[in-house]
Amino acid sequence: MGKVALITGITGQDGSYLAELLMSKDYEVHGVVRRSSSFATGRIDHLRRGNESGGRPLELHYGDMGDATGLRGIIEEVRPDEVYNLAAQSHVRISFDQPEYTADVVGLGVLRLLEAIRDHNQRHNRAIRFYQAGSSEMFGKAEEVPQRETTRFHPRSPYACAKAYAHSQTVNYREAYGLFAVNGILFNHESPRRGENFVTRKITRSAGRIKVGLQDKLLLGNLEAKRDWGFAGDYVEAMWLMMQQDESGDYVIATGETHSVREFLEIAFDRLKLDWNKYVAIDPRHLRPAEVDILCGDASKARKLLGWKPRVSFEQLVAMMVDADLELANRELRSLGR
Ligand code: NAP
Ligand code: F7E
């Protein structure tokens, strides 16, 4: 019998890659989706028919990080071996517009899930393992470069403050109740499935559309911020590895390289033989009340204990995203009959 996993945030970028990975390892995979007026399952529809080797199809359950009763019900019904908490209002800029909602979903949501798991484990004598999707944003105005597990948090947004709370609660449930509870402190990771309002995808999507004549402008914010960007497919492997260890802990997952938004822009537009200066304008609406200037992670703990290292380089990541978005723009063009 394969293991049973429950993934919150399964409709997001990471949820879709993690579900694919776990299904390829013969897990029975369940996901939490929230009700909305239009379907949000585009990234996982291909998994609802089972995997290529005829494995069990993905099962979805309606739920919301704001609804403790619902989350408890899902845990009781699914009886997972591993819970991966990936659900979040994950946009840093938007968290300044919706600080209370972000704190509720990203911060208190984790507490709701931890309580449901603790209670279930106690009543049924089980040992559900818990993964928390932590973020390099918690380092914020970091005091050291590169940042590692021991670097002090200095969160710079409502999102980052909520993630720091969730991190502490995860450690607290490990220490207070002996729960196998892991914090993955993941640095930015991207892919062709990245949401279109994060800067990398915004750039590659626009570059593709500009190339085929569907767009002529790209409005951005701060081009000088530096991020440690990796490939999401590599990062979900690290999540799984953390959950297979004898003891739970906290791990930084990063490439160890940092690049500015400007560099990303240049490489992406260069690939399509476009001069980005002709199309990009700065729009103050995309600036943040407080910015995180530089993130660069030291993943040597993960390398040593998990045997994890990134496979896709920065240049390969940009190329992968640009190529996928050029293809998407061409499909868009064809659908318009042009
Ligand atoms: P994403 O694409 O924005 O996906 C977020 C997921 O959370 C979606 O499935 C979304 O559902 C769901 N969600 C949002 N609010 C919810 C709520 N109230 N109840 C239940 N589900 C809700 O994010 P991602 O890039 O895959 O990231 C996954 C996790 O890792 C997030 O927790 C994020 O904060 C964290 N993280 C991401 C990065 C990164 O670089 N990608 C780095 C560090 C940490 P809908 O589809 O319905 O919106
Ligand atoms: O911004 C700058 C912006 O929104 C990156 C989330 O997955 O990673 C992500 O958070 C940088 C920032 O990602 C635009 O000011 C310039 O400095 O792509 P982003 P993020 O804020 O780093 C962390 C690790 C997470 O945990 C989060 O969930 O790019 N920037 N111009 C812009 N950013 C956006 N979104 N849009 C712009 O037009």
Short mmCIF file of C-alpha atoms and ligand atoms in Angstrom, two decimals:
data_model
loop_
_atom_site.label_atom_id
_atom_site.label_comp_id
_atom_site.label_asym_id
_atom_site.label_seq_id
_atom_site.Cartn_x
_atom_site.Cartn_y
_atom_site.Cartn_z
CA MET A 1 0.00 0.00 0.00
CA GLY A 2 1.35 3.44 -0.99
CA LYS A 3 1.28 6.35 1.42
CA VAL A 4 -1.58 8.87 1.55
CA ALA A 5 -0.76 12.57 1.13
CA LEU A 6 -2.96 15.61 1.57
CA ILE A 7 -1.89 18.84 -0.16
CA THR A 8 -3.41 22.23 0.59
CA GLY A 9 -2.85 24.76 -2.21
CA ILE A 10 -2.88 21.93 -4.75
CA THR A 11 -4.20 24.20 -7.52
CA GLY A 12 -1.14 26.47 -7.25
CA GLN A 13 2.24 26.23 -8.96
CA ASP A 14 3.93 24.06 -6.32
CA GLY A 15 0.82 22.01 -5.56
CA SER A 16 0.67 20.81 -9.15
CA TYR A 17 4.36 19.78 -9.28
CA LEU A 18 4.21 18.13 -5.87
CA ALA A 19 1.07 16.16 -6.78
CA GLU A 20 2.81 14.90 -9.93
CA LEU A 21 5.88 13.89 -7.94
CA LEU A 22 3.91 12.04 -5.24
CA MET A 23 1.70 10.26 -7.77
CA SER A 24 4.85 9.10 -9.59
CA LYS A 25 5.90 7.59 -6.23
CA ASP A 26 2.58 5.72 -5.92
CA TYR A 27 1.10 7.93 -3.25
CA GLU A 28 -2.67 8.27 -2.99
CA VAL A 29 -2.92 12.04 -3.35
CA HIS A 30 -5.72 14.23 -2.01
CA GLY A 31 -5.95 17.98 -2.44
CA VAL A 32 -7.87 20.82 -0.82
CA VAL A 33 -9.53 23.26 -3.23
CA ARG A 34 -11.56 26.31 -2.35
CA ARG A 35 -14.87 27.04 -3.91
CA SER A 36 -14.83 29.80 -6.50
CA SER A 37 -17.21 30.96 -9.20
CA SER A 38 -14.85 29.74 -11.91
CA PHE A 39 -12.67 26.62 -11.99
CA ALA A 40 -9.11 27.06 -10.72
CA THR A 41 -7.93 23.52 -11.50
CA GLY A 42 -6.13 24.23 -14.80
CA ARG A 43 -2.74 23.16 -13.41
CA ILE A 44 -3.98 19.78 -12.12
CA ASP A 45 -6.72 18.70 -14.53
CA HIS A 46 -4.32 16.25 -16.20
CA LEU A 47 -3.86 14.46 -12.84
CA ARG A 48 -7.54 13.86 -12.23
CA ARG A 49 -7.42 10.94 -14.67
CA GLY A 50 -4.64 9.16 -12.70
CA ASN A 51 -0.97 8.93 -13.64
CA GLU A 52 0.57 7.31 -16.71
CA SER A 53 1.14 3.96 -15.00
CA GLY A 54 -2.55 3.72 -14.13
CA GLY A 55 -2.25 4.97 -10.54
CA ARG A 56 -5.17 6.31 -8.55
CA PRO A 57 -6.48 9.69 -9.76
CA LEU A 58 -6.11 12.75 -7.63
CA GLU A 59 -9.01 13.32 -5.21
CA LEU A 60 -10.17 16.83 -4.41
CA HIS A 61 -11.98 18.11 -1.33
CA TYR A 62 -13.55 21.52 -0.83
CA GLY A 63 -11.92 23.40 2.03
CA ASP A 64 -10.43 26.73 3.05
CA MET A 65 -7.60 27.73 5.39
CA GLY A 66 -10.08 30.02 7.10
CA ASP A 67 -12.40 27.14 8.02
CA ALA A 68 -11.08 24.99 10.89
CA THR A 69 -14.12 22.70 10.99
CA GLY A 70 -13.77 21.91 7.31
CA LEU A 71 -10.04 21.21 7.61
CA ARG A 72 -10.67 18.85 10.55
CA GLY A 73 -13.31 17.01 8.55
CA ILE A 74 -10.92 16.51 5.64
CA ILE A 75 -8.15 15.18 7.92
CA GLU A 76 -10.60 12.73 9.52
CA GLU A 77 -11.89 11.54 6.14
CA VAL A 78 -8.57 11.28 4.29
CA ARG A 79 -6.43 9.99 7.21
CA PRO A 80 -3.23 11.13 5.49
CA ASP A 81 0.28 9.98 6.36
CA GLU A 82 1.74 13.30 5.20
CA VAL A 83 0.17 16.78 5.02
CA TYR A 84 1.85 19.40 2.81
CA ASN A 85 0.56 22.88 3.62
CA LEU A 86 1.12 24.95 0.48
CA ALA A 87 -2.05 27.09 0.64
CA ALA A 88 -1.47 30.82 0.92
CA GLN A 89 -2.34 34.28 -0.27
CA SER A 90 1.18 34.21 -1.64
CA HIS A 91 1.56 37.60 -3.32
CA VAL A 92 3.78 39.93 -1.25
CA ARG A 93 2.60 43.20 -2.86
CA ILE A 94 -1.08 42.24 -2.45
CA SER A 95 -0.51 41.38 1.21
CA PHE A 96 -0.08 45.14 1.82
CA ASP A 97 -3.63 45.64 0.45
CA GLN A 98 -5.07 42.69 2.39
CA PRO A 99 -2.99 42.41 5.58
CA GLU A 100 -5.67 40.95 7.81
CA TYR A 101 -6.86 38.37 5.28
CA THR A 102 -3.25 37.38 4.58
CA ALA A 103 -2.51 36.97 8.30
CA ASP A 104 -5.62 34.82 8.69
CA VAL A 105 -4.94 32.45 5.79
CA VAL A 106 -1.13 32.33 5.93
CA GLY A 107 -0.67 32.60 9.71
CA LEU A 108 -3.74 31.37 11.56
CA GLY A 109 -4.53 28.87 8.79
CA VAL A 110 -1.43 26.92 9.78
CA LEU A 111 -2.49 26.88 13.42
CA ARG A 112 -5.90 25.49 12.39
CA LEU A 113 -4.22 22.70 10.45
CA LEU A 114 -1.69 21.93 13.20
CA GLU A 115 -4.47 21.68 15.80
CA ALA A 116 -6.51 19.37 13.57
CA ILE A 117 -3.47 17.11 13.06
CA ARG A 118 -2.47 17.09 16.73
CA ASP A 119 -6.01 16.18 17.75
CA HIS A 120 -6.30 13.46 15.09
CA ASN A 121 -2.92 11.94 16.01
CA GLN A 122 -3.87 11.85 19.68
CA ARG A 123 -7.36 10.40 19.25
CA HIS A 124 -6.39 7.75 16.67
CA ASN A 125 -2.85 7.05 17.85
CA ARG A 126 -1.49 8.10 14.48
CA ALA A 127 1.62 10.03 13.41
CA ILE A 128 0.67 12.34 10.55
CA ARG A 129 3.71 14.30 9.33
CA PHE A 130 3.39 18.01 8.52
CA TYR A 131 5.21 20.19 5.99
CA GLN A 132 4.97 23.99 6.20
CA ALA A 133 5.74 26.07 3.11
CA GLY A 134 8.02 28.67 4.64
CA SER A 135 9.57 31.49 2.66
CA SER A 136 12.84 33.38 2.25
CA GLU A 137 10.67 36.50 2.62
CA MET A 138 10.91 35.83 6.39
CA PHE A 139 14.59 36.92 6.21
CA GLY A 140 13.44 40.22 4.68
CA LYS A 141 15.94 42.92 5.56
CA ALA A 142 18.53 40.27 6.14
CA GLU A 143 21.56 40.89 8.30
CA GLU A 144 23.73 38.43 6.40
CA VAL A 145 24.21 37.21 2.85
CA PRO A 146 23.77 34.36 2.10
CA GLN A 147 20.90 33.53 4.44
CA ARG A 148 20.84 30.18 6.22
CA GLU A 149 18.66 28.40 8.84
CA THR A 150 20.29 30.39 11.65
CA THR A 151 19.84 33.85 10.05
CA ARG A 152 17.51 36.06 12.09
CA PHE A 153 14.10 36.83 10.55
CA HIS A 154 13.32 40.46 9.74
CA PRO A 155 10.01 40.26 7.81
CA ARG A 156 9.12 43.26 5.63
CA SER A 157 5.48 42.64 4.60
CA PRO A 158 2.21 41.36 6.06
CA TYR A 159 2.85 38.16 4.07
CA ALA A 160 6.32 37.69 5.56
CA CYS A 161 5.09 38.43 9.12
CA ALA A 162 2.36 35.80 8.71
CA LYS A 163 4.88 33.25 7.38
CA ALA A 164 7.18 33.97 10.35
CA TYR A 165 4.26 33.26 12.72
CA ALA A 166 3.49 30.03 10.86
CA HIS A 167 7.17 29.03 11.07
CA SER A 168 7.24 29.56 14.84
CA GLN A 169 4.02 27.61 15.38
CA THR A 170 5.41 24.72 13.35
CA VAL A 171 8.54 24.63 15.53
CA ASN A 172 6.33 24.96 18.62
CA TYR A 173 4.17 21.94 17.69
CA ARG A 174 7.35 19.92 17.08
CA GLU A 175 8.78 20.84 20.49
CA ALA A 176 5.58 20.88 22.56
CA TYR A 177 3.78 17.82 21.15
CA GLY A 178 6.52 15.86 19.39
CA LEU A 179 4.81 16.34 16.03
CA PHE A 180 6.91 15.54 12.96
CA ALA A 181 6.69 19.10 11.66
CA VAL A 182 9.00 20.48 8.98
CA ASN A 183 9.65 24.04 7.86
CA GLY A 184 10.94 24.32 4.31
CA ILE A 185 12.42 27.81 3.96
CA LEU A 186 12.19 28.05 0.21
CA PHE A 187 13.69 30.85 -1.84
CA ASN A 188 11.86 32.04 -4.98
CA HIS A 189 11.08 29.23 -7.38
CA GLU A 190 9.49 29.65 -10.76
CA SER A 191 8.28 27.71 -13.78
CA PRO A 192 6.00 28.01 -16.79
CA ARG A 193 3.17 27.38 -14.27
CA ARG A 194 4.06 30.42 -12.14
CA GLY A 195 1.16 32.83 -11.51
CA GLU A 196 1.18 35.62 -14.09
CA ASN A 197 1.47 38.45 -11.56
CA PHE A 198 4.83 37.35 -10.14
CA VAL A 199 7.69 39.23 -11.77
CA THR A 200 9.41 36.37 -13.64
CA ARG A 201 6.25 35.10 -15.30
CA LYS A 202 5.00 38.63 -15.91
CA ILE A 203 8.23 39.27 -17.84
CA THR A 204 8.26 36.02 -19.85
CA ARG A 205 4.53 36.19 -20.63
CA SER A 206 4.89 39.78 -21.83
CA ALA A 207 8.03 39.02 -23.85
CA GLY A 208 6.18 36.26 -25.71
CA ARG A 209 3.16 38.45 -26.39
CA ILE A 210 5.34 41.38 -27.50
CA LYS A 211 7.25 39.08 -29.86
CA VAL A 212 4.07 38.02 -31.69
CA GLY A 213 2.56 41.52 -31.69
CA LEU A 214 -0.15 41.03 -29.05
CA GLN A 215 1.31 43.57 -26.57
CA ASP A 216 3.53 46.64 -26.79
CA LYS A 217 4.20 47.66 -23.17
CA LEU A 218 5.33 46.07 -19.91
CA LEU A 219 4.83 47.99 -16.67
CA LEU A 220 7.11 46.96 -13.80
CA GLY A 221 8.19 48.19 -10.36
CA ASN A 222 11.65 47.91 -8.75
CA LEU A 223 14.19 46.47 -11.21
CA GLU A 224 17.10 46.50 -8.73
CA ALA A 225 15.77 43.91 -6.25
CA LYS A 226 17.80 40.70 -6.24
CA ARG A 227 16.39 37.23 -5.81
CA ASP A 228 17.69 33.66 -5.65
CA TRP A 229 15.51 32.05 -8.34
CA GLY A 230 15.27 28.27 -8.81
CA PHE A 231 12.98 25.86 -10.66
CA ALA A 232 9.78 24.79 -8.83
CA GLY A 233 10.11 21.19 -10.06
CA ASP A 234 13.43 20.87 -8.21
CA TYR A 235 12.03 22.46 -5.05
CA VAL A 236 9.08 20.08 -4.56
CA GLU A 237 11.60 17.20 -4.48
CA ALA A 238 13.22 18.90 -1.50
CA MET A 239 9.81 19.10 0.24
CA TRP A 240 9.33 15.36 -0.16
CA LEU A 241 12.88 14.56 1.00
CA MET A 242 12.40 16.64 4.19
CA MET A 243 9.34 14.53 5.02
CA GLN A 244 11.25 11.20 4.66
CA GLN A 245 13.91 11.91 7.31
CA ASP A 246 14.06 10.23 10.73
CA GLU A 247 13.64 13.57 12.49
CA SER A 248 11.90 16.75 11.50
CA GLY A 249 13.74 20.07 11.13
CA ASP A 250 14.02 23.31 9.20
CA TYR A 251 15.81 23.56 5.85
CA VAL A 252 16.78 26.39 3.52
CA ILE A 253 16.22 25.49 -0.14
CA ALA A 254 17.97 27.77 -2.63
CA THR A 255 20.41 27.84 -5.55
CA GLY A 256 23.01 30.08 -3.86
CA GLU A 257 22.97 32.50 -6.83
CA THR A 258 21.30 35.89 -6.85
CA HIS A 259 20.19 38.01 -9.84
CA SER A 260 18.38 41.31 -10.19
CA VAL A 261 14.98 41.74 -11.82
CA ARG A 262 16.83 43.79 -14.47
CA GLU A 263 19.10 40.81 -15.27
CA PHE A 264 16.10 38.50 -15.59
CA LEU A 265 14.49 41.01 -17.93
CA GLU A 266 17.59 41.34 -20.10
CA ILE A 267 18.12 37.58 -20.50
CA ALA A 268 14.44 36.91 -21.19
CA PHE A 269 14.09 39.62 -23.87
CA ASP A 270 17.50 38.75 -25.39
CA ARG A 271 16.32 35.20 -26.00
CA LEU A 272 13.59 36.60 -28.27
CA LYS A 273 15.99 39.14 -29.81
CA LEU A 274 14.03 42.03 -28.29
CA ASP A 275 15.44 45.19 -26.66
CA TRP A 276 13.56 45.45 -23.33
CA ASN A 277 14.30 49.21 -23.07
CA LYS A 278 11.83 49.83 -25.89
CA TYR A 279 8.91 48.24 -24.05
CA VAL A 280 9.39 48.55 -20.28
CA ALA A 281 8.13 51.47 -18.19
CA ILE A 282 8.19 51.86 -14.42
CA ASP A 283 4.79 52.04 -12.75
CA PRO A 284 4.87 53.15 -9.08
CA ARG A 285 1.81 50.98 -8.42
CA HIS A 286 4.14 47.97 -8.54
CA LEU A 287 6.48 49.36 -5.87
CA ARG A 288 6.07 48.08 -2.30
CA PRO A 289 5.88 50.13 0.93
CA ALA A 290 8.88 48.10 2.12
CA GLU A 291 11.13 46.14 -0.22
CA VAL A 292 13.37 43.13 0.30
CA ASP A 293 16.55 44.18 -1.48
CA ILE A 294 18.58 41.02 -1.69
CA LEU A 295 17.93 37.35 -1.09
CA CYS A 296 20.51 34.64 -1.60
CA GLY A 297 20.28 31.29 0.19
CA ASP A 298 22.82 28.85 1.56
CA ALA A 299 21.29 25.38 1.16
CA SER A 300 24.30 23.45 2.45
CA LYS A 301 22.27 21.80 5.24
CA ALA A 302 19.82 20.38 2.67
CA ARG A 303 22.70 19.34 0.44
CA LYS A 304 24.37 17.48 3.32
CA LEU A 305 21.37 15.90 5.09
CA LEU A 306 18.91 15.45 2.21
CA GLY A 307 21.36 15.00 -0.65
CA TRP A 308 19.39 17.73 -2.47
CA LYS A 309 20.75 20.15 -5.03
CA PRO A 310 19.07 22.15 -7.79
CA ARG A 311 19.24 20.66 -11.29
CA VAL A 312 18.02 23.62 -13.39
CA SER A 313 20.32 26.66 -13.68
CA PHE A 314 19.15 30.29 -13.75
CA GLU A 315 19.78 30.58 -17.50
CA GLN A 316 17.94 27.29 -18.17
CA LEU A 317 15.01 28.48 -16.05
CA VAL A 318 14.66 31.75 -17.97
CA ALA A 319 14.90 29.90 -21.29
CA MET A 320 12.30 27.31 -20.21
CA MET A 321 9.83 30.03 -19.20
CA VAL A 322 10.40 32.21 -22.27
CA ASP A 323 10.02 29.26 -24.66
CA ALA A 324 6.80 28.09 -22.99
CA ASP A 325 5.35 31.61 -23.05
CA LEU A 326 6.27 32.14 -26.70
CA GLU A 327 4.38 28.96 -27.52
CA LEU A 328 1.44 30.19 -25.43
CA ALA A 329 1.44 33.56 -27.23
CA ASN A 330 1.43 31.80 -30.59
CA ARG A 331 -1.55 29.69 -29.49
CA GLU A 332 -3.30 32.87 -28.37
CA LEU A 333 -2.60 34.41 -31.78
CA ARG A 334 -4.01 31.38 -33.60
CA SER A 335 -7.13 31.39 -31.42
CA LEU A 336 -7.72 34.98 -32.56
CA GLY A 337 -7.53 33.76 -36.17
CA ARG A 338 -4.40 35.83 -36.91
P1 NAP B 1 0.40 29.88 -5.52
O1 NAP B 1 0.66 29.45 -6.93
O2 NAP B 1 -0.04 31.26 -5.25
O3 NAP B 1 -0.67 28.86 -4.90
C1 NAP B 1 -1.32 29.12 -3.69
C2 NAP B 1 -2.35 28.05 -3.44
O4 NAP B 1 -3.04 28.36 -2.22
C3 NAP B 1 -3.45 27.97 -4.53
O5 NAP B 1 -3.81 26.62 -4.69
C4 NAP B 1 -4.59 28.76 -3.89
O6 NAP B 1 -5.87 28.38 -4.38
C5 NAP B 1 -4.45 28.29 -2.44
N1 NAP B 1 -5.14 29.17 -1.49
C6 NAP B 1 -5.09 30.51 -1.40
N2 NAP B 1 -5.88 30.95 -0.40
C7 NAP B 1 -6.45 29.85 0.13
C8 NAP B 1 -7.38 29.64 1.19
N3 NAP B 1 -7.91 30.66 1.89
N4 NAP B 1 -7.75 28.37 1.48
C9 NAP B 1 -7.26 27.32 0.76
N5 NAP B 1 -6.39 27.45 -0.26
C10 NAP B 1 -5.99 28.71 -0.57
O7 NAP B 1 1.70 29.62 -4.64
P2 NAP B 1 2.99 28.70 -4.94
O8 NAP B 1 4.00 29.52 -5.66
O9 NAP B 1 2.56 27.40 -5.48
O10 NAP B 1 3.57 28.52 -3.47
C11 NAP B 1 3.14 27.46 -2.63
C12 NAP B 1 3.41 27.81 -1.17
O11 NAP B 1 4.78 28.07 -0.99
C13 NAP B 1 2.69 29.07 -0.68
O12 NAP B 1 2.39 28.88 0.68
C14 NAP B 1 3.73 30.16 -0.81
O13 NAP B 1 3.47 31.20 0.10
C15 NAP B 1 4.98 29.39 -0.46
N6 NAP B 1 6.22 29.84 -1.07
C16 NAP B 1 6.31 30.03 -2.41
C17 NAP B 1 7.52 30.41 -2.97
C18 NAP B 1 7.67 30.58 -4.46
O14 NAP B 1 8.68 31.18 -4.87
N7 NAP B 1 6.78 30.06 -5.28
C19 NAP B 1 8.66 30.56 -2.15
C20 NAP B 1 8.52 30.35 -0.78
C21 NAP B 1 7.30 29.97 -0.26
P3 NAP B 1 -6.51 29.09 -5.71
O15 NAP B 1 -5.90 28.36 -6.88
O16 NAP B 1 -7.95 28.85 -5.53
O17 NAP B 1 -6.10 30.54 -5.67
O1 F7E B 2 8.68 39.91 -6.82
C1 F7E B 2 10.03 43.09 -7.97
C2 F7E B 2 9.41 43.05 -6.58
O2 F7E B 2 6.29 39.20 -6.71
C3 F7E B 2 10.07 39.74 -6.97
C4 F7E B 2 6.38 34.77 -3.77
O3 F7E B 2 6.33 33.48 -4.34
O4 F7E B 2 8.77 34.66 -3.59
C5 F7E B 2 7.70 35.42 -4.12
O5 F7E B 2 7.70 36.74 -3.58
C6 F7E B 2 10.76 41.09 -7.00
C7 F7E B 2 10.32 42.05 -5.89
O6 F7E B 2 8.13 37.69 -5.80
C8 F7E B 2 7.41 43.89 -10.35
O7 F7E B 2 9.39 44.34 -5.99
C9 F7E B 2 9.44 44.55 -9.92
O8 F7E B 2 11.44 42.71 -5.39
O9 F7E B 2 7.89 37.93 -8.21
P1 F7E B 2 7.66 38.68 -6.96
P2 F7E B 2 8.48 37.94 -4.27
O10 F7E B 2 7.92 39.18 -3.73
O11 F7E B 2 9.95 37.75 -4.13
C10 F7E B 2 8.75 34.53 -2.15
C11 F7E B 2 9.93 33.67 -1.76
C12 F7E B 2 7.44 34.07 -1.64
O12 F7E B 2 7.37 33.40 -0.62
C13 F7E B 2 6.22 34.65 -2.25
O13 F7E B 2 5.09 33.84 -2.00
O14 F7E B 2 10.37 41.73 -8.23
N1 F7E B 2 9.13 43.57 -9.03
N2 F7E B 2 8.40 44.77 -10.72
C14 F7E B 2 7.89 43.12 -9.28
N3 F7E B 2 7.15 42.16 -8.70
C15 F7E B 2 5.90 41.93 -9.20
N4 F7E B 2 5.15 40.96 -8.66
N5 F7E B 2 5.39 42.67 -10.23
C16 F7E B 2 6.11 43.67 -10.83
O15 F7E B 2 5.62 44.31 -11.76
#
